[in-house]
C-alpha positions as MATLAB code, in Angstrom:
seq = 'XXXXXXXXXXXXXXXXXXXXXXXXXXXXXXXXXXXXXXXXXXXXXXXXXXXXXXXXXXXXXXXXXXXXXXXXXXXXXXXXXXXXXXXXXXXXXXXXXXXXXXXXXXXXXXXXXXX';
ca = [
       0.702  -17.968   14.616;
       2.983  -19.183   17.330;
       5.935  -18.979   14.947;
       5.081  -15.395   14.022;
       5.161  -14.441   17.694;
       8.381  -16.329   18.286;
      10.036  -14.556   15.360;
       9.063  -11.104   16.669;
       6.240  -10.579   14.185;
       3.494  -10.447   16.819;
       3.083   -6.701   16.384;
       2.398   -7.026   12.685;
      -0.042   -9.878   13.277;
      -1.862   -7.911   15.998;
      -2.182   -4.856   13.745;
      -3.568   -6.962   10.906;
      -6.129   -8.592   13.203;
      -7.076   -5.172   14.588;
      -7.521   -3.761   11.082;
      -9.791   -6.644   10.050;
     -11.817   -6.390   13.269;
     -12.183   -2.651   12.793;
     -13.525   -3.057    9.258;
     -15.925   -5.798   10.337;
     -17.246   -3.991   13.431;
     -17.650   -0.739   11.527;
     -19.665   -2.502    8.811;
     -21.772   -4.410   11.351;
     -22.774   -1.250   13.189;
     -23.269    0.670    9.941;
     -25.716   -2.044    8.845;
     -27.978   -0.984   11.725;
     -28.420    2.511   10.278;
     -31.937    2.991    8.945;
     -33.242   -0.196   10.534;
     -36.591   -0.507   12.276;
     -38.108    2.617   13.853;
     -39.598    0.318   16.523;
     -37.072    0.596   19.357;
     -37.744   -2.900   20.727;
     -37.094   -4.451   17.319;
     -34.056   -2.219   16.900;
     -32.645   -3.299   20.275;
     -33.035   -6.944   19.275;
     -30.961   -6.174   16.159;
     -28.309   -4.464   18.309;
     -28.303   -7.442   20.673;
     -27.821   -9.858   17.766;
     -24.968   -7.681   16.459;
     -23.406   -7.637   19.953;
     -23.746  -11.424   20.386;
     -22.192  -12.021   16.970;
     -19.304   -9.730   17.873;
     -18.745  -11.510   21.189;
     -18.789  -14.937   19.517;
     -16.407  -13.785   16.812;
     -13.989  -12.125   19.243;
     -13.922  -15.279   21.382;
     -13.159  -17.334   18.279;
     -10.385  -14.941   17.209;
      -8.951  -14.962   20.716;
      -9.054  -18.760   20.751;
      -7.191  -18.949   17.448;
      -4.674  -16.262   18.435;
      -4.360  -17.260   22.090;
      -0.575  -17.442   21.926;
      -0.471  -13.898   20.526;
      -2.835  -12.713   23.255;
      -0.743  -14.337   25.975;
       2.705  -13.379   24.744;
       2.855  -10.265   22.574;
      -0.055   -8.460   24.240;
       1.110   -9.141   27.798;
       4.711   -8.178   27.002;
       3.861   -4.945   25.186;
       2.686   -1.834   26.993;
      -0.343    0.086   25.719;
      -1.617   -2.913   23.735;
      -5.016   -4.262   24.718;
      -5.992   -7.897   24.774;
      -7.840   -9.003   21.651;
     -11.102   -9.052   23.617;
     -10.568   -5.524   24.966;
      -9.567   -4.323   21.514;
     -12.869   -5.624   20.129;
     -14.827   -3.910   22.906;
     -13.017   -0.636   22.300;
     -13.734   -0.811   18.564;
     -17.405   -1.563   19.207;
     -17.687    1.467   21.512;
     -15.795    3.651   19.051;
     -17.999    2.802   16.080;
     -21.181    2.934   18.139;
     -20.312    6.501   19.135;
     -19.455    7.375   15.515;
     -22.975    6.434   14.429;
     -25.269    8.987   16.095;
     -28.475    7.324   14.866;
     -27.535    3.886   16.178;
     -26.240    5.289   19.449;
     -29.340    7.453   19.992;
     -31.820    4.671   19.180;
     -29.932    2.233   21.411;
     -29.771    4.579   24.394;
     -33.369    5.742   23.942;
     -34.615    2.165   23.620;
     -32.735    1.035   26.712;
     -34.003    4.000   28.753;
     -37.578    3.297   27.667;
     -37.214   -0.361   28.625;
     -35.827    0.633   32.046;
     -38.674    3.125   32.491;
     -41.293    0.517   31.633;
     -39.739   -1.955   34.115;
     -40.190    0.515   36.953;
];
């Protein structure tokens, strides 16, 4: 990967990583559609999905650290790999109304029960 960045191919590598992350995150969130009607169980599924995403993004960032520290920092309007993953998660969460609604409703109910 270091060589790709040194030979000015960091942009291509970043786009390929972004495309793969987008497909994976989209599929992960889509897999939550139609899951448990019990909001507590559903939130545990969302949490597992979120933890998996975080672990995977940290692993990708670790592997592509040189890309994250050179190409990303030298290029305007390009997010770090971590921020790119967060943005994709938010994007695909908002594109799935059922998942978004059940997540927000579940969280609000949990907050209400804590009070």
